[in-house]
PDB file of C-alpha atoms and ligand atoms in Angstrom:
ATOM      1  CA  MET A 675     -19.177 -30.487 -56.257  1.00 94.00           C
ATOM      2  CA  PRO A 676     -17.575 -33.768 -54.861  1.00 97.00           C
ATOM      3  CA  ILE A 677     -16.664 -33.540 -51.312  1.00 97.00           C
ATOM      4  CA  ILE A 678     -12.914 -34.157 -52.060  1.00 98.00           C
ATOM      5  CA  ASP A 679     -11.359 -32.218 -54.839  1.00 96.00           C
ATOM      6  CA  ASN A 680      -7.835 -32.523 -53.726  1.00 97.00           C
ATOM      7  CA  PRO A 681      -6.598 -36.321 -53.552  1.00 98.00           C
ATOM      8  CA  ILE A 682      -3.303 -36.767 -51.563  1.00 98.00           C
ATOM      9  CA  VAL A 683       0.028 -36.614 -52.998  1.00 98.00           C
ATOM     10  CA  LEU A 684       2.199 -38.979 -51.095  1.00 98.00           C
ATOM     11  CA  SER A 685       5.489 -37.933 -49.637  1.00 98.00           C
ATOM     12  CA  ASP A 686       8.720 -39.459 -50.896  1.00 98.00           C
ATOM     13  CA  ALA A 687       9.106 -41.312 -47.404  1.00 98.00           C
ATOM     14  CA  SER A 688       5.696 -42.846 -47.677  1.00 98.00           C
ATOM     15  CA  LEU A 689       6.132 -43.903 -51.276  1.00 98.00           C
ATOM     16  CA  VAL A 690       9.302 -45.713 -50.144  1.00 98.00           C
ATOM     17  CA  LEU A 691       7.697 -47.494 -47.419  1.00 98.00           C
ATOM     18  CA  ILE A 692       4.604 -48.470 -49.858  1.00 97.00           C
ATOM     19  CA  GLU A 693       7.242 -49.962 -52.523  1.00 97.00           C
ATOM     20  CA  GLN A 694       9.308 -51.664 -49.878  1.00 97.00           C
ATOM     21  CA  LYS A 695       5.918 -53.432 -48.540  1.00 97.00           C
ATOM     22  CA  LYS A 696       4.849 -54.299 -51.878  1.00 96.00           C
ATOM     23  CA  ALA A 697       8.169 -55.987 -52.414  1.00 96.00           C
ATOM     24  CA  THR A 698       7.898 -58.463 -49.514  1.00 95.00           C
ATOM     25  CA  ALA A 699       6.623 -62.027 -49.857  1.00 93.00           C
ATOM     26  CA  ASN A 700       2.867 -62.448 -49.747  1.00 94.00           C
ATOM     27  CA  PHE A 701       2.146 -58.906 -49.733  1.00 96.00           C
ATOM     28  CA  SER A 702      -1.472 -58.737 -49.148  1.00 96.00           C
ATOM     29  CA  HIS A 703      -4.306 -56.255 -48.222  1.00 96.00           C
ATOM     30  CA  ALA A 704      -3.906 -57.636 -44.592  1.00 97.00           C
ATOM     31  CA  ASN A 705      -0.458 -55.899 -44.643  1.00 97.00           C
ATOM     32  CA  TRP A 706      -2.351 -52.435 -44.576  1.00 97.00           C
ATOM     33  CA  GLY A 707      -2.306 -52.432 -40.631  1.00 96.00           C
ATOM     34  CA  ASP A 708       1.599 -53.176 -40.366  1.00 97.00           C
ATOM     35  CA  GLU A 709       3.237 -51.428 -37.659  1.00 97.00           C
ATOM     36  CA  ASP A 710       5.829 -50.083 -40.405  1.00 97.00           C
ATOM     37  CA  LEU A 711       2.961 -48.484 -42.494  1.00 98.00           C
ATOM     38  CA  GLN A 712       1.711 -46.564 -39.805  1.00 97.00           C
ATOM     39  CA  PRO A 713       3.315 -43.322 -40.879  1.00 98.00           C
ATOM     40  CA  VAL A 714       1.685 -43.743 -44.206  1.00 98.00           C
ATOM     41  CA  ARG A 715      -1.685 -44.276 -42.615  1.00 98.00           C
ATOM     42  CA  ARG A 716      -1.212 -41.315 -40.444  1.00 98.00           C
ATOM     43  CA  GLU A 717      -0.291 -38.909 -43.396  1.00 98.00           C
ATOM     44  CA  ILE A 718      -3.276 -40.100 -45.546  1.00 98.00           C
ATOM     45  CA  ARG A 719      -5.521 -39.787 -42.344  1.00 98.00           C
ATOM     46  CA  GLU A 720      -4.518 -36.233 -41.552  1.00 98.00           C
ATOM     47  CA  HIS A 721      -4.790 -35.162 -45.429  1.00 98.00           C
ATOM     48  CA  TYR A 722      -8.483 -36.223 -45.629  1.00 98.00           C
ATOM     49  CA  ARG A 723      -9.372 -35.183 -42.623  1.00 98.00           C
ATOM     50  CA  ASN A 724      -8.358 -31.758 -43.628  1.00 98.00           C
ATOM     51  CA  VAL A 725      -9.588 -31.812 -46.929  1.00 98.00           C
ATOM     52  CA  GLN A 726     -13.198 -33.090 -45.835  1.00 98.00           C
ATOM     53  CA  ARG A 727     -12.981 -31.028 -42.972  1.00 98.00           C
ATOM     54  CA  LEU A 728     -13.804 -33.838 -40.546  1.00 98.00           C
ATOM     55  CA  VAL A 729     -17.081 -34.858 -42.451  1.00 98.00           C
ATOM     56  CA  CYS A 730     -17.846 -38.549 -43.311  1.00 98.00           C
ATOM     57  CA  VAL A 731     -18.223 -38.797 -46.978  1.00 98.00           C
ATOM     58  CA  TYR A 732     -21.239 -41.270 -46.656  1.00 98.00           C
ATOM     59  CA  CYS A 733     -23.325 -39.976 -43.722  1.00 98.00           C
ATOM     60  CA  LEU A 734     -22.070 -36.529 -43.615  1.00 98.00           C
ATOM     61  CA  GLY A 735     -21.379 -37.263 -39.534  1.00 97.00           C
ATOM     62  CA  SER A 736     -18.284 -36.306 -38.031  1.00 98.00           C
ATOM     63  CA  VAL A 737     -15.025 -38.066 -38.283  1.00 98.00           C
ATOM     64  CA  SER A 738     -12.874 -37.876 -34.984  1.00 98.00           C
ATOM     65  CA  ALA A 739     -10.093 -34.974 -35.025  1.00 98.00           C
ATOM     66  CA  HIS A 740      -7.705 -36.997 -32.828  1.00 96.00           C
ATOM     67  CA  SER A 741      -8.512 -40.446 -32.605  1.00 96.00           C
ATOM     68  CA  ALA A 742      -7.340 -42.790 -35.229  1.00 95.00           C
ATOM     69  CA  ALA A 743     -10.174 -45.299 -34.470  1.00 96.00           C
ATOM     70  CA  GLY A 744     -12.660 -42.712 -34.829  1.00 98.00           C
ATOM     71  CA  ALA A 745     -11.352 -41.782 -38.228  1.00 98.00           C
ATOM     72  CA  PRO A 746     -10.530 -44.794 -39.981  1.00 98.00           C
ATOM     73  CA  VAL A 747      -9.088 -44.870 -43.807  1.00 98.00           C
ATOM     74  CA  GLU A 748     -11.647 -45.960 -46.239  1.00 98.00           C
ATOM     75  CA  HIS A 749     -11.066 -47.753 -49.379  1.00 97.00           C
ATOM     76  CA  ILE A 750     -13.638 -46.988 -51.698  1.00 97.00           C
ATOM     77  CA  VAL A 751     -13.194 -49.878 -53.811  1.00 94.00           C
ATOM     78  CA  PRO A 752     -12.330 -52.487 -51.329  1.00 94.00           C
ATOM     79  CA  LYS A 753      -8.628 -53.459 -50.809  1.00 93.00           C
ATOM     80  CA  SER A 754      -9.523 -57.014 -50.114  1.00 91.00           C
ATOM     81  CA  GLN A 755     -10.886 -57.471 -53.468  1.00 88.00           C
ATOM     82  CA  HIS A 756      -8.561 -55.058 -55.520  1.00 90.00           C
ATOM     83  CA  LEU A 757      -5.186 -54.906 -53.816  1.00 92.00           C
ATOM     84  CA  HIS A 758      -3.526 -53.007 -56.668  1.00 91.00           C
ATOM     85  CA  PHE A 759      -5.831 -49.811 -55.514  1.00 94.00           C
ATOM     86  CA  MET A 760      -4.770 -50.154 -51.859  1.00 96.00           C
ATOM     87  CA  PHE A 761      -2.752 -46.855 -52.112  1.00 97.00           C
ATOM     88  CA  GLU A 762      -4.442 -45.072 -54.941  1.00 97.00           C
ATOM     89  CA  PRO A 763      -5.005 -41.514 -53.879  1.00 98.00           C
ATOM     90  CA  GLU A 764      -8.478 -41.448 -55.484  1.00 98.00           C
ATOM     91  CA  ASN A 765      -9.599 -44.438 -53.742  1.00 98.00           C
ATOM     92  CA  LEU A 766      -8.855 -43.243 -50.178  1.00 98.00           C
ATOM     93  CA  CYS A 767     -10.720 -40.916 -47.795  1.00 98.00           C
ATOM     94  CA  VAL A 768     -11.670 -41.100 -43.993  1.00 98.00           C
ATOM     95  CA  ILE A 769     -15.281 -42.032 -42.672  1.00 98.00           C
ATOM     96  CA  CYS A 770     -16.895 -42.562 -39.356  1.00 98.00           C
ATOM     97  CA  PRO A 771     -16.486 -45.758 -37.655  1.00 98.00           C
ATOM     98  CA  ASP A 772     -20.214 -46.718 -38.178  1.00 97.00           C
ATOM     99  CA  CYS A 773     -20.228 -46.404 -41.943  1.00 98.00           C
ATOM    100  CA  ASN A 774     -16.701 -48.150 -41.859  1.00 97.00           C
ATOM    101  CA  GLU A 775     -18.058 -51.245 -40.168  1.00 97.00           C
ATOM    102  CA  PHE A 776     -21.497 -51.230 -42.189  1.00 96.00           C
ATOM    103  CA  LYS A 777     -19.825 -50.775 -45.488  1.00 94.00           C
ATOM    104  CA  SER A 778     -16.937 -53.029 -44.674  1.00 92.00           C
ATOM    105  CA  ASN A 779     -15.762 -54.823 -47.997  1.00 87.00           C
ATOM    106  CA  ARG A 780     -19.185 -54.508 -49.927  1.00 88.00           C
ATOM    107  CA  GLU A 781     -18.407 -53.996 -53.591  1.00 88.00           C
ATOM    108  CA  SER A 782     -18.656 -50.552 -54.872  1.00 91.00           C
ATOM    109  CA  LEU A 783     -17.753 -51.172 -58.741  1.00 91.00           C
ATOM    110  CA  VAL A 784     -20.783 -51.671 -61.187  1.00 90.00           C
ATOM    111  CA  ASN A 785     -18.837 -54.466 -62.909  1.00 85.00           C
ATOM    112  CA  PRO A 786     -15.685 -55.790 -60.385  1.00 81.00           C
ATOM    113  CA  VAL A 787     -14.826 -58.784 -62.850  1.00 78.00           C
ATOM    114  CA  LEU A 788     -14.083 -56.297 -65.919  1.00 74.00           C
ATOM    115  CA  THR A 789     -12.321 -54.015 -63.584  1.00 71.00           C
ATOM    116  CA  ALA A 790     -10.037 -56.410 -61.785  1.00 68.00           C
ATOM    117  CA  ASN A 791      -7.428 -56.360 -64.419  1.00 73.00           C
ATOM    118  CA  ARG A 792      -7.349 -52.696 -64.850  1.00 78.00           C
ATOM    119  CA  VAL A 793      -3.844 -51.082 -64.064  1.00 83.00           C
ATOM    120  CA  ASN A 794      -5.357 -47.659 -63.789  1.00 91.00           C
ATOM    121  CA  TYR A 795      -7.968 -46.457 -61.167  1.00 93.00           C
ATOM    122  CA  PRO A 796     -11.257 -46.114 -62.797  1.00 93.00           C
ATOM    123  CA  ARG A 797     -12.168 -42.299 -63.035  1.00 93.00           C
ATOM    124  CA  ASN A 798     -15.523 -42.701 -64.680  1.00 94.00           C
ATOM    125  CA  SER A 799     -18.276 -42.180 -62.185  1.00 96.00           C
ATOM    126  CA  ALA A 800     -20.582 -44.281 -64.077  1.00 95.00           C
ATOM    127  CA  LEU A 801     -18.402 -47.377 -63.089  1.00 94.00           C
ATOM    128  CA  TYR A 802     -19.325 -46.952 -59.336  1.00 96.00           C
ATOM    129  CA  ARG A 803     -22.289 -48.198 -57.581  1.00 96.00           C
ATOM    130  CA  ILE A 804     -21.771 -45.882 -54.805  1.00 97.00           C
ATOM    131  CA  VAL A 805     -21.570 -42.087 -54.614  1.00 98.00           C
ATOM    132  CA  HIS A 806     -17.969 -41.639 -55.093  1.00 98.00           C
ATOM    133  CA  PRO A 807     -16.537 -38.737 -52.994  1.00 98.00           C
ATOM    134  CA  HIS A 808     -13.803 -37.898 -55.577  1.00 98.00           C
ATOM    135  CA  PHE A 809     -16.193 -37.909 -58.486  1.00 98.00           C
ATOM    136  CA  ASP A 810     -19.771 -37.511 -57.619  1.00 98.00           C
ATOM    137  CA  SER A 811     -21.744 -34.504 -55.901  1.00 98.00           C
ATOM    138  CA  TYR A 812     -23.392 -36.199 -52.892  1.00 98.00           C
ATOM    139  CA  ASP A 813     -26.745 -33.708 -53.258  1.00 96.00           C
ATOM    140  CA  ASN A 814     -27.135 -35.160 -56.751  1.00 97.00           C
ATOM    141  CA  HIS A 815     -27.721 -38.739 -55.126  1.00 97.00           C
ATOM    142  CA  ILE A 816     -28.867 -38.249 -51.540  1.00 97.00           C
ATOM    143  CA  ALA A 817     -30.930 -35.932 -49.815  1.00 95.00           C
ATOM    144  CA  LYS A 818     -30.396 -35.634 -46.104  1.00 93.00           C
ATOM    145  CA  PHE A 819     -33.010 -34.312 -43.664  1.00 87.00           C
ATOM    146  CA  ASN A 820     -31.653 -34.494 -40.268  1.00 85.00           C
ATOM    147  CA  ARG A 821     -31.048 -38.046 -39.630  1.00 87.00           C
ATOM    148  CA  LEU A 822     -33.006 -39.142 -42.614  1.00 89.00           C
ATOM    149  CA  TYR A 823     -31.539 -39.962 -45.917  1.00 94.00           C
ATOM    150  CA  VAL A 824     -33.727 -40.149 -49.055  1.00 93.00           C
ATOM    151  CA  GLU A 825     -32.239 -41.514 -52.444  1.00 94.00           C
ATOM    152  CA  CYS A 826     -32.139 -39.264 -55.631  1.00 95.00           C
ATOM    153  CA  SER A 827     -30.590 -41.896 -57.564  1.00 96.00           C
ATOM    154  CA  ASP A 828     -29.557 -45.631 -57.914  1.00 96.00           C
ATOM    155  CA  LYS A 829     -26.112 -44.690 -56.654  1.00 97.00           C
ATOM    156  CA  GLY A 830     -27.828 -42.830 -53.718  1.00 97.00           C
ATOM    157  CA  GLY A 831     -30.076 -45.977 -52.881  1.00 97.00           C
ATOM    158  CA  TYR A 832     -27.142 -48.045 -52.974  1.00 97.00           C
ATOM    159  CA  THR A 833     -25.040 -46.086 -50.801  1.00 98.00           C
ATOM    160  CA  ILE A 834     -27.749 -45.638 -48.066  1.00 97.00           C
ATOM    161  CA  TYR A 835     -28.150 -49.460 -47.957  1.00 96.00           C
ATOM    162  CA  ILE A 836     -24.474 -50.486 -47.598  1.00 97.00           C
ATOM    163  CA  CYS A 837     -23.712 -47.918 -45.173  1.00 97.00           C
ATOM    164  CA  ASN A 838     -27.022 -48.450 -43.316  1.00 97.00           C
ATOM    165  CA  LEU A 839     -27.361 -44.652 -43.420  1.00 97.00           C
ATOM    166  CA  ASN A 840     -31.063 -44.784 -41.876  1.00 94.00           C
ATOM    167  CA  ARG A 841     -29.583 -46.649 -38.969  1.00 93.00           C
ATOM    168  CA  PHE A 842     -31.313 -44.045 -36.566  1.00 88.00           C
ATOM    169  CA  PHE A 843     -34.619 -45.163 -38.055  1.00 83.00           C
ATOM    170  CA  ARG A 844     -33.736 -48.743 -38.006  1.00 83.00           C
ATOM    171  CA  ARG A 845     -33.162 -48.603 -34.468  1.00 83.00           C
ATOM    172  CA  PHE A 846     -35.711 -46.550 -33.235  1.00 80.00           C
ATOM    173  CA  GLY A 847     -38.481 -46.896 -35.723  1.00 76.00           C
ATOM    174  CA  ARG A 848     -39.764 -43.502 -35.505  1.00 65.00           C
ATOM    175  CA  CYS A 849     -39.988 -40.448 -37.280  1.00 64.00           C
ATOM    176  CA  ASP A 850     -40.894 -37.763 -34.591  1.00 67.00           C
ATOM    177  CA  GLU A 851     -37.937 -35.551 -35.422  1.00 62.00           C
ATOM    178  CA  LEU A 852     -39.347 -35.149 -38.919  1.00 63.00           C
ATOM    179  CA  VAL A 853     -42.813 -34.669 -37.962  1.00 63.00           C
ATOM    180  CA  ASN A 854     -42.170 -32.243 -35.002  1.00 70.00           C
ATOM    181  CA  ASP A 855     -39.606 -30.136 -36.645  1.00 73.00           C
ATOM    182  CA  VAL A 856     -41.444 -27.668 -38.582  1.00 73.00           C
ATOM    183  CA  ALA A 857     -38.700 -26.088 -40.667  1.00 74.00           C
ATOM    184  CA  LEU A 858     -37.533 -29.784 -41.500  1.00 72.00           C
ATOM    185  CA  ALA A 859     -40.877 -30.946 -42.491  1.00 71.00           C
ATOM    186  CA  GLU A 860     -41.226 -27.769 -44.806  1.00 76.00           C
ATOM    187  CA  GLN A 861     -37.990 -28.451 -46.386  1.00 74.00           C
ATOM    188  CA  ALA A 862     -38.952 -32.111 -46.727  1.00 72.00           C
ATOM    189  CA  GLU A 863     -42.371 -31.196 -48.342  1.00 74.00           C
ATOM    190  CA  ARG A 864     -40.674 -29.079 -50.831  1.00 75.00           C
ATOM    191  CA  PHE A 865     -38.188 -31.592 -51.636  1.00 74.00           C
ATOM    192  CA  PHE A 866     -40.780 -34.275 -52.401  1.00 70.00           C
ATOM    193  CA  GLU A 867     -42.827 -31.649 -54.378  1.00 75.00           C
ATOM    194  CA  ASP A 868     -40.139 -30.174 -56.317  1.00 71.00           C
ATOM    195  CA  GLY A 869     -37.281 -32.531 -56.070  1.00 63.00           C
ATOM    196  CA  ILE A 870     -34.939 -29.994 -54.768  1.00 58.00           C
ATOM    197  CA  ALA A 871     -32.445 -31.216 -52.251  1.00 57.00           C
ATOM    198  CA  PRO A 872     -31.917 -29.478 -49.104  1.00 54.00           C
ATOM    199  CA  GLU A 873     -28.983 -27.237 -48.489  1.00 56.00           C
ATOM    200  CA  GLN A 874     -26.450 -29.384 -46.565  1.00 50.00           C
ATOM    201  CA  PRO A 875     -25.210 -27.866 -43.511  1.00 49.00           C
TER     202      PRO A 875
HETATM  203 ZN1   ZN B 100     -20.418 -41.926 -41.697  1.00 93.16          ZN
END
């Protein structure tokens, strides 16, 4: 099951604010942070905090329950490159600040040029290079062993790469946790032998 099974249905008040914003001169992705869109961002953030139960869709770490900076709204397809998907419910979620900084505006579509003129948001999982939290099951693509992330598919590998999910090991260059944790080592062994991903916490 994808982590998100319930995309936001924006309130009428938010839809009005969005239409007003789109009608302004020089409307661009930079308008996302405008003061008058704060209620829209808050509504989106609160919805996905609840649906995701405060779990980051990329690293499965925590997003903050209260601080807006600790739960940035993520545009799965970057808003800087695909403006018309900026308020698309299935393009939105919340992630942790680290995943947000690492992923930044990296491309998530297989063929962004072909998709550039699409009016409707692509709903075919195969069109995405990343593990899409609305369409893909995380466990089919990434196996997580404590702080270690193992790719189970090309999508998993790309997501691990663009979000730098193995940042703990990139920083410390050690795997003592894996070696010293017997249960974890057994789990990892089973995975590498049988290809069975561990149960997510
Ligand atoms: Zn994260």
